[in-house]
PDB file of C-alpha atoms in Angstrom:
ATOM      1  CA  MET A   1     -10.970 -16.338  -8.938  1.00 77.00           C
ATOM      2  CA  SER A   2     -12.557 -13.738 -11.210  1.00 87.00           C
ATOM      3  CA  ALA A   3     -10.075 -11.946 -13.424  1.00 91.00           C
ATOM      4  CA  ILE A   4     -12.337  -8.944 -13.198  1.00 94.00           C
ATOM      5  CA  GLU A   5     -14.052  -8.397  -9.967  1.00 95.00           C
ATOM      6  CA  VAL A   6     -12.740  -9.155  -6.441  1.00 97.00           C
ATOM      7  CA  SER A   7     -15.088 -10.831  -3.772  1.00 97.00           C
ATOM      8  CA  ILE A   8     -14.645 -10.410   0.171  1.00 96.00           C
ATOM      9  CA  LYS A   9     -14.760 -13.936  -0.083  1.00 95.00           C
ATOM     10  CA  GLU A  10     -11.530 -14.100  -2.126  1.00 96.00           C
ATOM     11  CA  LEU A  11      -9.649 -11.613  -0.014  1.00 96.00           C
ATOM     12  CA  GLN A  12     -10.510 -13.209   3.366  1.00 94.00           C
ATOM     13  CA  GLN A  13      -8.934 -16.359   1.764  1.00 93.00           C
ATOM     14  CA  TYR A  14      -5.348 -14.908   1.779  1.00 93.00           C
ATOM     15  CA  SER A  15      -5.803 -14.917   6.023  1.00 90.00           C
ATOM     16  CA  TYR A  16      -4.515 -18.643   5.797  1.00 86.00           C
ATOM     17  CA  GLN A  17      -1.784 -17.820   3.066  1.00 81.00           C
ATOM     18  CA  THR A  18       0.403 -15.225   5.257  1.00 76.00           C
ATOM     19  CA  ASN A  19       2.831 -17.505   6.150  1.00 67.00           C
ATOM     20  CA  SER A  20       4.176 -17.002   2.387  1.00 59.00           C
ATOM     21  CA  VAL A  21       4.857 -13.330   3.242  1.00 64.00           C
ATOM     22  CA  LEU A  22       6.311 -13.889   6.784  1.00 59.00           C
ATOM     23  CA  ALA A  23       8.709 -16.144   5.190  1.00 57.00           C
ATOM     24  CA  SER A  24       9.583 -13.705   2.198  1.00 56.00           C
ATOM     25  CA  LYS A  25      12.880 -12.580   2.576  1.00 48.00           C
ATOM     26  CA  THR A  26      11.591  -9.100   0.753  1.00 49.00           C
ATOM     27  CA  LEU A  27       9.896  -8.594   3.990  1.00 47.00           C
ATOM     28  CA  ALA A  28      12.321  -9.977   6.676  1.00 46.00           C
ATOM     29  CA  ARG A  29      13.990  -6.518   6.772  1.00 46.00           C
ATOM     30  CA  ALA A  30      10.800  -5.215   8.236  1.00 42.00           C
ATOM     31  CA  ARG A  31      10.284  -7.143  11.291  1.00 41.00           C
ATOM     32  CA  LEU A  32       9.374  -5.279  14.412  1.00 37.00           C
ATOM     33  CA  ALA A  33       9.241  -5.509  17.988  1.00 36.00           C
ATOM     34  CA  GLY A  34       6.833  -7.949  19.226  1.00 38.00           C
ATOM     35  CA  GLY A  35       6.737  -9.785  15.935  1.00 44.00           C
ATOM     36  CA  HIS A  36       9.649  -7.460  14.284  1.00 44.00           C
ATOM     37  CA  LEU A  37      13.130  -6.414  15.286  1.00 37.00           C
ATOM     38  CA  SER A  38      13.887  -3.637  12.805  1.00 40.00           C
ATOM     39  CA  PRO A  39      15.141  -0.222  13.698  1.00 38.00           C
ATOM     40  CA  ILE A  40      12.375   2.297  13.750  1.00 37.00           C
ATOM     41  CA  LYS A  41      12.396   6.269  13.742  1.00 38.00           C
ATOM     42  CA  GLY A  42      11.080   8.227  16.545  1.00 39.00           C
ATOM     43  CA  ARG A  43       9.828   5.035  18.667  1.00 41.00           C
ATOM     44  CA  GLY A  44       8.555   6.107  22.119  1.00 47.00           C
ATOM     45  CA  MET A  45       6.890   4.977  25.301  1.00 59.00           C
ATOM     46  CA  GLU A  46       3.268   4.719  25.798  1.00 62.00           C
ATOM     47  CA  PHE A  47       0.961   4.937  28.929  1.00 70.00           C
ATOM     48  CA  SER A  48       0.069   1.463  30.605  1.00 72.00           C
ATOM     49  CA  GLU A  49      -1.607   2.185  33.623  1.00 81.00           C
ATOM     50  CA  CYS A  50      -1.529   3.716  37.289  1.00 87.00           C
ATOM     51  CA  ARG A  51      -0.753   2.065  40.627  1.00 87.00           C
ATOM     52  CA  GLN A  52       0.012   3.303  44.341  1.00 89.00           C
ATOM     53  CA  TYR A  53       3.321   4.958  44.264  1.00 87.00           C
ATOM     54  CA  GLN A  54       6.391   2.616  45.460  1.00 82.00           C
ATOM     55  CA  PRO A  55       9.810   3.725  46.957  1.00 78.00           C
ATOM     56  CA  GLY A  56      12.312   4.169  44.064  1.00 75.00           C
ATOM     57  CA  ASP A  57       9.514   5.362  41.548  1.00 81.00           C
ATOM     58  CA  ASP A  58      10.858   8.438  39.426  1.00 83.00           C
ATOM     59  CA  ILE A  59       8.966  11.382  41.227  1.00 87.00           C
ATOM     60  CA  ARG A  60       7.995  12.551  37.583  1.00 85.00           C
ATOM     61  CA  SER A  61       6.029   9.762  36.893  1.00 87.00           C
ATOM     62  CA  ILE A  62       3.865  10.967  39.596  1.00 91.00           C
ATOM     63  CA  ASP A  63       0.263  10.857  38.767  1.00 92.00           C
ATOM     64  CA  TRP A  64      -0.928  14.322  40.516  1.00 93.00           C
ATOM     65  CA  ARG A  65      -4.739  14.180  39.344  1.00 92.00           C
ATOM     66  CA  ILE A  66      -5.302  10.920  40.937  1.00 92.00           C
ATOM     67  CA  THR A  67      -3.211  11.620  44.114  1.00 92.00           C
ATOM     68  CA  ALA A  68      -5.289  14.622  44.690  1.00 94.00           C
ATOM     69  CA  ARG A  69      -8.482  12.675  44.145  1.00 92.00           C
ATOM     70  CA  THR A  70      -7.749   9.580  46.268  1.00 93.00           C
ATOM     71  CA  GLY A  71      -5.659  11.278  48.749  1.00 93.00           C
ATOM     72  CA  LYS A  72      -3.315   8.652  48.032  1.00 92.00           C
ATOM     73  CA  THR A  73       0.078   8.719  45.677  1.00 93.00           C
ATOM     74  CA  TYR A  74      -0.015   7.254  42.351  1.00 92.00           C
ATOM     75  CA  SER A  75       2.447   6.716  39.783  1.00 90.00           C
ATOM     76  CA  LYS A  76       2.228   6.043  35.880  1.00 87.00           C
ATOM     77  CA  LEU A  77       3.517   2.956  34.425  1.00 80.00           C
ATOM     78  CA  PHE A  78       4.529   3.072  30.990  1.00 73.00           C
ATOM     79  CA  SER A  79       5.415   0.470  28.503  1.00 61.00           C
ATOM     80  CA  GLU A  80       7.508   0.432  25.174  1.00 55.00           C
ATOM     81  CA  GLU A  81       5.270   0.543  22.024  1.00 52.00           C
ATOM     82  CA  LYS A  82       4.814  -3.151  20.807  1.00 54.00           C
ATOM     83  CA  GLU A  83       3.587  -2.338  17.716  1.00 65.00           C
ATOM     84  CA  ARG A  84       3.524   0.728  14.983  1.00 77.00           C
ATOM     85  CA  PRO A  85       1.046   1.725  12.596  1.00 88.00           C
ATOM     86  CA  VAL A  86       0.983   0.033   8.878  1.00 92.00           C
ATOM     87  CA  TYR A  87      -0.616   1.841   6.121  1.00 95.00           C
ATOM     88  CA  ILE A  88      -1.558   0.352   2.758  1.00 96.00           C
ATOM     89  CA  LEU A  89      -1.975   3.085   0.093  1.00 97.00           C
ATOM     90  CA  LEU A  90      -4.136   1.019  -2.521  1.00 98.00           C
ATOM     91  CA  ASP A  91      -4.107   2.987  -5.915  1.00 97.00           C
ATOM     92  CA  LEU A  92      -7.183   2.121  -8.041  1.00 96.00           C
ATOM     93  CA  SER A  93      -6.960   4.857 -10.549  1.00 93.00           C
ATOM     94  CA  SER A  94      -7.709   4.485 -14.279  1.00 90.00           C
ATOM     95  CA  SER A  95      -4.752   2.852 -15.370  1.00 91.00           C
ATOM     96  CA  MET A  96      -4.927   0.151 -13.144  1.00 95.00           C
ATOM     97  CA  TYR A  97      -8.260  -1.147 -14.775  1.00 94.00           C
ATOM     98  CA  PHE A  98      -5.968  -2.900 -17.591  1.00 93.00           C
ATOM     99  CA  GLY A  99      -4.767  -6.516 -18.125  1.00 93.00           C
ATOM    100  CA  SER A 100      -3.754  -8.587 -20.839  1.00 92.00           C
ATOM    101  CA  GLN A 101      -3.634 -12.039 -19.469  1.00 92.00           C
ATOM    102  CA  TYR A 102      -4.531 -13.582 -16.367  1.00 95.00           C
ATOM    103  CA  ARG A 103      -6.340 -10.520 -14.301  1.00 96.00           C
ATOM    104  CA  LEU A 104      -6.467  -7.221 -14.316  1.00 96.00           C
ATOM    105  CA  LYS A 105      -3.824  -5.171 -12.489  1.00 98.00           C
ATOM    106  CA  SER A 106      -6.552  -3.492 -10.100  1.00 97.00           C
ATOM    107  CA  VAL A 107      -7.687  -6.999  -9.179  1.00 98.00           C
ATOM    108  CA  GLN A 108      -4.000  -8.151  -8.277  1.00 98.00           C
ATOM    109  CA  ALA A 109      -3.434  -5.272  -6.562  1.00 98.00           C
ATOM    110  CA  CYS A 110      -6.408  -5.919  -4.208  1.00 98.00           C
ATOM    111  CA  HIS A 111      -5.464  -9.624  -3.806  1.00 97.00           C
ATOM    112  CA  LEU A 112      -2.030  -8.078  -2.857  1.00 96.00           C
ATOM    113  CA  THR A 113      -3.505  -5.701  -0.356  1.00 97.00           C
ATOM    114  CA  ALA A 114      -5.365  -8.633   1.278  1.00 96.00           C
ATOM    115  CA  LEU A 115      -2.283 -10.724   1.520  1.00 93.00           C
ATOM    116  CA  LEU A 116      -0.245  -7.915   3.279  1.00 93.00           C
ATOM    117  CA  ALA A 117      -3.155  -6.731   5.508  1.00 92.00           C
ATOM    118  CA  TRP A 118      -3.609 -10.050   7.303  1.00 91.00           C
ATOM    119  CA  ALA A 119       0.410 -10.356   7.176  1.00 87.00           C
ATOM    120  CA  THR A 120       0.219  -7.389   9.388  1.00 84.00           C
ATOM    121  CA  LYS A 121      -2.522  -8.462  11.613  1.00 79.00           C
ATOM    122  CA  HIS A 122      -0.402 -11.723  12.421  1.00 74.00           C
ATOM    123  CA  LYS A 123       2.688  -9.476  13.204  1.00 72.00           C
ATOM    124  CA  SER A 124       0.262  -7.826  15.911  1.00 67.00           C
ATOM    125  CA  ASP A 125       0.242  -4.821  14.054  1.00 77.00           C
ATOM    126  CA  ARG A 126      -2.503  -1.943  13.690  1.00 85.00           C
ATOM    127  CA  VAL A 127      -3.048  -1.577  10.066  1.00 90.00           C
ATOM    128  CA  GLY A 128      -5.071   1.165   8.058  1.00 92.00           C
ATOM    129  CA  GLY A 129      -4.845   2.534   4.839  1.00 92.00           C
ATOM    130  CA  ILE A 130      -5.888   4.913   1.729  1.00 95.00           C
ATOM    131  CA  ILE A 131      -7.363   3.792  -1.281  1.00 96.00           C
ATOM    132  CA  ILE A 132      -7.349   6.056  -4.298  1.00 95.00           C
ATOM    133  CA  GLY A 133      -9.782   6.295  -7.650  1.00 91.00           C
ATOM    134  CA  ALA A 134     -12.130   8.029  -9.517  1.00 86.00           C
ATOM    135  CA  PHE A 135     -13.953   8.306  -6.461  1.00 81.00           C
ATOM    136  CA  GLY A 136     -11.487  10.746  -4.745  1.00 84.00           C
ATOM    137  CA  HIS A 137      -9.823   8.816  -1.913  1.00 87.00           C
ATOM    138  CA  LYS A 138     -11.100   6.690   1.374  1.00 92.00           C
ATOM    139  CA  GLU A 139      -9.165   6.770   4.445  1.00 94.00           C
ATOM    140  CA  LEU A 140      -9.172   4.156   6.932  1.00 93.00           C
ATOM    141  CA  LYS A 141      -7.512   4.754  10.519  1.00 91.00           C
ATOM    142  CA  PRO A 142      -5.353   1.802  11.637  1.00 89.00           C
ATOM    143  CA  GLN A 143      -6.925  -0.670  14.174  1.00 87.00           C
ATOM    144  CA  ARG A 144      -5.509  -3.759  15.768  1.00 78.00           C
ATOM    145  CA  GLN A 145      -8.545  -6.010  15.569  1.00 74.00           C
ATOM    146  CA  GLN A 146      -9.469  -8.101  12.939  1.00 86.00           C
ATOM    147  CA  ARG A 147     -12.286  -5.996  11.753  1.00 84.00           C
ATOM    148  CA  GLY A 148      -9.703  -3.344  11.066  1.00 86.00           C
ATOM    149  CA  ILE A 149      -8.607  -5.659   8.434  1.00 91.00           C
ATOM    150  CA  MET A 150     -12.354  -6.530   7.324  1.00 93.00           C
ATOM    151  CA  GLN A 151     -13.325  -2.808   7.048  1.00 93.00           C
ATOM    152  CA  LEU A 152     -10.256  -2.609   4.849  1.00 95.00           C
ATOM    153  CA  LEU A 153     -11.405  -5.490   2.583  1.00 96.00           C
ATOM    154  CA  SER A 154     -14.794  -4.360   2.619  1.00 96.00           C
ATOM    155  CA  GLU A 155     -13.854  -1.066   1.083  1.00 96.00           C
ATOM    156  CA  THR A 156     -11.418  -2.372  -1.426  1.00 97.00           C
ATOM    157  CA  VAL A 157     -14.610  -4.607  -2.698  1.00 96.00           C
ATOM    158  CA  THR A 158     -16.798  -1.938  -2.945  1.00 95.00           C
ATOM    159  CA  LEU A 159     -15.006   0.690  -4.512  1.00 94.00           C
ATOM    160  CA  HIS A 160     -12.681  -1.495  -6.724  1.00 95.00           C
ATOM    161  CA  ASN A 161     -15.998  -3.283  -8.387  1.00 95.00           C
ATOM    162  CA  ALA A 162     -17.656   0.212  -8.410  1.00 93.00           C
ATOM    163  CA  GLN A 163     -15.294   1.792 -10.903  1.00 92.00           C
ATOM    164  CA  LEU A 164     -15.962  -1.698 -13.141  1.00 90.00           C
ATOM    165  CA  THR A 165     -18.949  -0.009 -14.348  1.00 83.00           C
ATOM    166  CA  MET A 166     -17.523   3.233 -15.123  1.00 77.00           C
ATOM    167  CA  SER A 167     -16.417   3.851 -18.591  1.00 57.00           C
ATOM    168  CA  GLN A 168     -12.899   5.672 -18.978  1.00 55.00           C
ATOM    169  CA  ALA A 169     -14.550   8.897 -19.650  1.00 56.00           C
ATOM    170  CA  GLU A 170     -16.926   8.359 -16.825  1.00 63.00           C
ATOM    171  CA  ARG A 171     -13.966   7.754 -14.647  1.00 56.00           C
ATOM    172  CA  ILE A 172     -12.262  10.848 -15.614  1.00 55.00           C
ATOM    173  CA  ASN A 173     -15.545  12.892 -15.310  1.00 62.00           C
ATOM    174  CA  ALA A 174     -15.795  11.316 -11.692  1.00 56.00           C
ATOM    175  CA  ALA A 175     -12.407  12.203 -10.682  1.00 52.00           C
ATOM    176  CA  ASP A 176     -12.834  15.771 -11.723  1.00 52.00           C
ATOM    177  CA  ALA A 177     -16.414  16.292  -9.964  1.00 49.00           C
ATOM    178  CA  THR A 178     -16.623  17.775  -6.817  1.00 34.00           C
ATOM    179  CA  HIS A 179     -17.678  15.512  -3.999  1.00 36.00           C
ATOM    180  CA  VAL A 180     -20.611  16.746  -1.587  1.00 36.00           C
ATOM    181  CA  ASN A 181     -19.309  14.496   1.013  1.00 36.00           C
ATOM    182  CA  THR A 182     -15.647  15.725   1.422  1.00 35.00           C
ATOM    183  CA  VAL A 183     -14.615  14.247   5.269  1.00 36.00           C
ATOM    184  CA  ASN A 184     -12.415  11.657   3.281  1.00 41.00           C
ATOM    185  CA  THR A 185     -12.514  12.550  -0.095  1.00 38.00           C
ATOM    186  CA  VAL A 186     -10.385  14.592  -2.507  1.00 37.00           C
ATOM    187  CA  PRO A 187     -11.316  15.889  -6.016  1.00 42.00           C
ATOM    188  CA  LYS A 188      -9.170  14.111  -8.171  1.00 53.00           C
ATOM    189  CA  GLU A 189      -7.654  10.496  -8.132  1.00 65.00           C
ATOM    190  CA  SER A 190      -3.763  11.832  -7.425  1.00 86.00           C
ATOM    191  CA  LEU A 191      -1.031   9.806  -6.234  1.00 93.00           C
ATOM    192  CA  ALA A 192       0.487  13.193  -5.062  1.00 94.00           C
ATOM    193  CA  SER A 193      -2.597  13.951  -2.991  1.00 93.00           C
ATOM    194  CA  ALA A 194      -2.637  10.492  -1.481  1.00 94.00           C
ATOM    195  CA  LEU A 195       0.785  10.903  -0.417  1.00 95.00           C
ATOM    196  CA  THR A 196       0.150  14.380   0.734  1.00 94.00           C
ATOM    197  CA  ARG A 197      -2.457  12.983   3.058  1.00 93.00           C
ATOM    198  CA  LEU A 198      -0.389  10.166   4.417  1.00 93.00           C
ATOM    199  CA  ARG A 199       2.080  12.753   5.793  1.00 92.00           C
ATOM    200  CA  ILE A 200      -0.711  14.365   7.672  1.00 91.00           C
ATOM    201  CA  LEU A 201      -2.003  10.912   8.630  1.00 90.00           C
ATOM    202  CA  CYS A 202       1.234   9.098   9.673  1.00 89.00           C
ATOM    203  CA  LYS A 203       3.154   8.968  12.871  1.00 86.00           C
ATOM    204  CA  THR A 204       6.607   8.920  12.912  1.00 86.00           C
ATOM    205  CA  GLY A 205       7.988   5.641  12.632  1.00 87.00           C
ATOM    206  CA  SER A 206       4.834   4.217  10.690  1.00 91.00           C
ATOM    207  CA  HIS A 207       5.564   1.223   7.904  1.00 93.00           C
ATOM    208  CA  ILE A 208       3.863   2.485   4.563  1.00 95.00           C
ATOM    209  CA  MET A 209       3.274  -0.110   1.670  1.00 96.00           C
ATOM    210  CA  ILE A 210       2.325   1.699  -1.346  1.00 98.00           C
ATOM    211  CA  ILE A 211       0.595  -0.836  -4.074  1.00 98.00           C
ATOM    212  CA  SER A 212       0.304   0.978  -7.483  1.00 98.00           C
ATOM    213  CA  ASP A 213       1.707   0.540 -11.128  1.00 97.00           C
ATOM    214  CA  PHE A 214       3.490   4.207 -10.506  1.00 97.00           C
ATOM    215  CA  LEU A 215       2.295   5.559 -13.805  1.00 94.00           C
ATOM    216  CA  ASN A 216       1.213   8.561 -12.140  1.00 91.00           C
ATOM    217  CA  LEU A 217       4.502   9.240 -10.145  1.00 95.00           C
ATOM    218  CA  ASP A 218       4.889  12.716 -11.267  1.00 95.00           C
ATOM    219  CA  ASP A 219       7.376  15.061  -9.608  1.00 95.00           C
ATOM    220  CA  LYS A 220       4.574  16.482  -7.050  1.00 95.00           C
ATOM    221  CA  ALA A 221       4.117  12.737  -5.914  1.00 96.00           C
ATOM    222  CA  GLN A 222       8.008  12.303  -6.019  1.00 96.00           C
ATOM    223  CA  LYS A 223       8.420  15.299  -3.543  1.00 96.00           C
ATOM    224  CA  GLN A 224       5.854  14.052  -1.512  1.00 95.00           C
ATOM    225  CA  LEU A 225       7.637  10.486  -1.586  1.00 96.00           C
ATOM    226  CA  ALA A 226      10.803  12.071  -0.308  1.00 95.00           C
ATOM    227  CA  LEU A 227       9.034  13.838   2.570  1.00 95.00           C
ATOM    228  CA  LEU A 228       7.407  10.584   3.812  1.00 95.00           C
ATOM    229  CA  LYS A 229      10.651   8.684   3.540  1.00 94.00           C
ATOM    230  CA  ARG A 230      12.522  10.746   6.350  1.00 91.00           C
ATOM    231  CA  HIS A 231      10.427   9.475   9.065  1.00 90.00           C
ATOM    232  CA  ASN A 232       8.770   6.227   7.897  1.00 92.00           C
ATOM    233  CA  GLU A 233       9.789   3.358   6.325  1.00 93.00           C
ATOM    234  CA  ILE A 234       8.366   2.871   2.833  1.00 95.00           C
ATOM    235  CA  GLU A 235       7.913  -0.077   0.061  1.00 96.00           C
ATOM    236  CA  ALA A 236       6.991   0.103  -3.140  1.00 97.00           C
ATOM    237  CA  TRP A 237       4.776  -2.629  -4.685  1.00 97.00           C
ATOM    238  CA  GLN A 238       4.717  -2.107  -8.132  1.00 98.00           C
ATOM    239  CA  ILE A 239       1.651  -3.955 -10.180  1.00 98.00           C
ATOM    240  CA  TYR A 240       2.723  -4.194 -14.122  1.00 98.00           C
ATOM    241  CA  ASP A 241       0.999  -6.012 -16.558  1.00 97.00           C
ATOM    242  CA  PRO A 242       2.953  -8.073 -19.300  1.00 95.00           C
ATOM    243  CA  LEU A 243       1.946  -6.190 -22.165  1.00 93.00           C
ATOM    244  CA  GLU A 244       3.320  -3.131 -20.636  1.00 94.00           C
ATOM    245  CA  LEU A 245       7.059  -4.524 -20.864  1.00 94.00           C
ATOM    246  CA  SER A 246       6.979  -6.092 -24.412  1.00 92.00           C
ATOM    247  CA  LEU A 247       4.604  -6.836 -27.344  1.00 90.00           C
ATOM    248  CA  PRO A 248       4.125 -10.255 -28.688  1.00 86.00           C
ATOM    249  CA  ASN A 249       5.254 -11.261 -32.058  1.00 82.00           C
ATOM    250  CA  ILE A 250       1.994 -11.454 -33.679  1.00 82.00           C
ATOM    251  CA  SER A 251       2.011 -12.511 -37.205  1.00 79.00           C
ATOM    252  CA  GLY A 252      -0.743 -10.964 -39.592  1.00 77.00           C
ATOM    253  CA  ASN A 253      -2.063  -7.353 -39.993  1.00 81.00           C
ATOM    254  CA  VAL A 254      -2.911  -6.849 -36.297  1.00 81.00           C
ATOM    255  CA  ARG A 255      -2.968  -3.380 -34.669  1.00 82.00           C
ATOM    256  CA  LEU A 256      -3.058  -2.608 -31.230  1.00 79.00           C
ATOM    257  CA  ALA A 257      -4.546   0.882 -29.725  1.00 77.00           C
ATOM    258  CA  VAL A 258      -2.338   2.187 -27.479  1.00 74.00           C
ATOM    259  CA  SER A 259      -2.681   5.377 -25.252  1.00 69.00           C
ATOM    260  CA  ASN A 260      -1.017   7.479 -22.585  1.00 62.00           C
ATOM    261  CA  GLY A 261      -4.186   8.507 -20.900  1.00 60.00           C
ATOM    262  CA  GLN A 262      -4.767  11.533 -23.386  1.00 67.00           C
ATOM    263  CA  GLN A 263      -3.910  10.653 -26.615  1.00 74.00           C
ATOM    264  CA  GLN A 264      -4.393   7.164 -28.767  1.00 79.00           C
ATOM    265  CA  GLY A 265      -2.789   5.403 -31.312  1.00 81.00           C
ATOM    266  CA  PHE A 266      -2.076   2.292 -32.929  1.00 83.00           C
ATOM    267  CA  ILE A 267       1.217   0.212 -32.858  1.00 83.00           C
ATOM    268  CA  SER A 268       1.648  -3.085 -35.014  1.00 83.00           C
ATOM    269  CA  PRO A 269       3.119  -6.019 -32.855  1.00 85.00           C
ATOM    270  CA  SER A 270       4.199  -8.117 -36.193  1.00 85.00           C
ATOM    271  CA  ASN A 271       6.580  -5.420 -37.319  1.00 87.00           C
ATOM    272  CA  ALA A 272      10.055  -6.184 -35.351  1.00 88.00           C
ATOM    273  CA  ASP A 273      11.197  -2.282 -35.573  1.00 91.00           C
ATOM    274  CA  SER A 274       7.699  -1.729 -33.726  1.00 87.00           C
ATOM    275  CA  ARG A 275       8.519  -4.159 -31.076  1.00 90.00           C
ATOM    276  CA  GLN A 276      12.278  -3.175 -30.493  1.00 92.00           C
ATOM    277  CA  LYS A 277      11.025   0.807 -29.858  1.00 91.00           C
ATOM    278  CA  TYR A 278       8.241  -0.387 -27.548  1.00 90.00           C
ATOM    279  CA  GLN A 279      10.778  -2.623 -25.681  1.00 93.00           C
ATOM    280  CA  GLN A 280      13.359   0.323 -25.324  1.00 95.00           C
ATOM    281  CA  HIS A 281      10.518   2.584 -24.220  1.00 92.00           C
ATOM    282  CA  ALA A 282       9.330   0.595 -21.733  1.00 94.00           C
ATOM    283  CA  ASP A 283      12.510  -0.507 -20.325  1.00 96.00           C
ATOM    284  CA  ALA A 284      13.472   3.136 -20.014  1.00 97.00           C
ATOM    285  CA  LYS A 285      10.431   3.770 -17.847  1.00 95.00           C
ATOM    286  CA  GLN A 286      11.404   0.651 -15.632  1.00 97.00           C
ATOM    287  CA  GLN A 287      14.563   1.880 -15.230  1.00 97.00           C
ATOM    288  CA  ALA A 288      13.536   5.589 -14.371  1.00 97.00           C
ATOM    289  CA  LEU A 289      10.951   4.100 -11.418  1.00 97.00           C
ATOM    290  CA  ARG A 290      14.064   2.084 -10.144  1.00 97.00           C
ATOM    291  CA  GLN A 291      16.458   5.147 -10.245  1.00 97.00           C
ATOM    292  CA  VAL A 292      13.462   7.133  -7.881  1.00 97.00           C
ATOM    293  CA  MET A 293      13.003   4.195  -5.726  1.00 96.00           C
ATOM    294  CA  ASN A 294      16.978   3.921  -5.137  1.00 96.00           C
ATOM    295  CA  ARG A 295      17.137   7.808  -4.806  1.00 95.00           C
ATOM    296  CA  TYR A 296      14.900   7.615  -1.557  1.00 94.00           C
ATOM    297  CA  GLY A 297      15.938   4.089  -0.354  1.00 93.00           C
ATOM    298  CA  ILE A 298      12.612   2.733  -0.730  1.00 95.00           C
ATOM    299  CA  ARG A 299      12.586  -0.990  -1.409  1.00 94.00           C
ATOM    300  CA  HIS A 300      10.968  -1.671  -4.886  1.00 96.00           C
ATOM    301  CA  HIS A 301       9.005  -4.765  -5.572  1.00 95.00           C
ATOM    302  CA  ARG A 302       7.341  -6.168  -8.792  1.00 97.00           C
ATOM    303  CA  ILE A 303       4.042  -8.114  -9.116  1.00 97.00           C
ATOM    304  CA  SER A 304       2.974  -9.050 -12.536  1.00 97.00           C
ATOM    305  CA  SER A 305      -0.880  -9.423 -12.995  1.00 97.00           C
ATOM    306  CA  GLY A 306      -0.018 -11.983 -15.592  1.00 96.00           C
ATOM    307  CA  GLU A 307       0.676 -14.936 -13.226  1.00 96.00           C
ATOM    308  CA  SER A 308      -0.413 -16.202  -9.415  1.00 95.00           C
ATOM    309  CA  LEU A 309       0.386 -13.703  -6.718  1.00 95.00           C
ATOM    310  CA  LEU A 310       1.139 -16.434  -4.087  1.00 92.00           C
ATOM    311  CA  SER A 311       3.461 -18.349  -6.826  1.00 91.00           C
ATOM    312  CA  GLN A 312       5.412 -14.772  -7.163  1.00 92.00           C
ATOM    313  CA  ILE A 313       5.627 -14.528  -3.536  1.00 88.00           C
ATOM    314  CA  LYS A 314       6.606 -17.529  -2.832  1.00 83.00           C
ATOM    315  CA  ASP A 315       9.565 -17.101  -5.435  1.00 82.00           C
ATOM    316  CA  LYS A 316      10.507 -14.044  -3.774  1.00 76.00           C
ATOM    317  CA  SER A 317      11.243 -15.877  -0.641  1.00 68.00           C
ATOM    318  CA  LYS A 318      13.366 -18.074  -2.404  1.00 67.00           C
ATOM    319  CA  GLY A 319      15.452 -14.956  -3.818  1.00 65.00           C
ATOM    320  CA  LYS A 320      13.849 -15.861  -7.549  1.00 65.00           C
ATOM    321  CA  GLY A 321      11.742 -13.150  -7.748  1.00 61.00           C
ATOM    322  CA  LYS A 322      12.218  -9.676  -9.492  1.00 60.00           C
TER     323      LYS A 322
END
């Protein structure tokens, strides 16, 4: 598998690996009716079919339109919804195109998207998504058939690889540009705007899985996250690189370039004091993110881009994962 690019063939392979996800304790709580049994907010009944009226039918269920057209009394039949929409929000913003070992965070995020999408299909749920990046965002309505999964994965591959050829400056310029085709796009790569859009798209009781490094989880995004959580189930899948948590102890006069997206500086990993300050800063950022997720009751999973995705999912199913 490539550490930098993604291919549709690679993402299709996860359709055979969904047992790892279905068995995972991290997802066991999210089981729904049909293949799941967790409490859903706002579940209802959906129209199934019409048949001729039978003694005992509720008069309120009579279909007066068909009755008038046929001259015979017909009743509407309803069935309980057996699945709920699942939305995967995939963050392909600039900060995700980073990796110090194994693969880029963006590549790991694409692989996780595929794994969760195939698992959703096996549970008979409808899956859709929003992909955000320098291109704005792409919306995909939830679909039950396999072509819905393939559409999501195809867009994931296309949009991810297209940004690989762009420099950092080009991604920023593209994010600020005004798009001619604005049907499914917004002017900037913004987690807050994507969450705002999800509030419009999602039906009450939807299951939302956000795959991101959450480096752009600002106050506006947190506000939208809180509003979404009121009526939906949300899981946060944080993708991180090992270098974002701690610096390696490298001997010699080595300097690493660091940036917050606006300013750039250098840090020496051979200096113990520098490593300690870096570690403290990284720990504080992780703690702040955990506090946000706990505050809103959002399940928070962490996936490293520095090792195999499947091995981490299997560890989580055994209670070993972080």
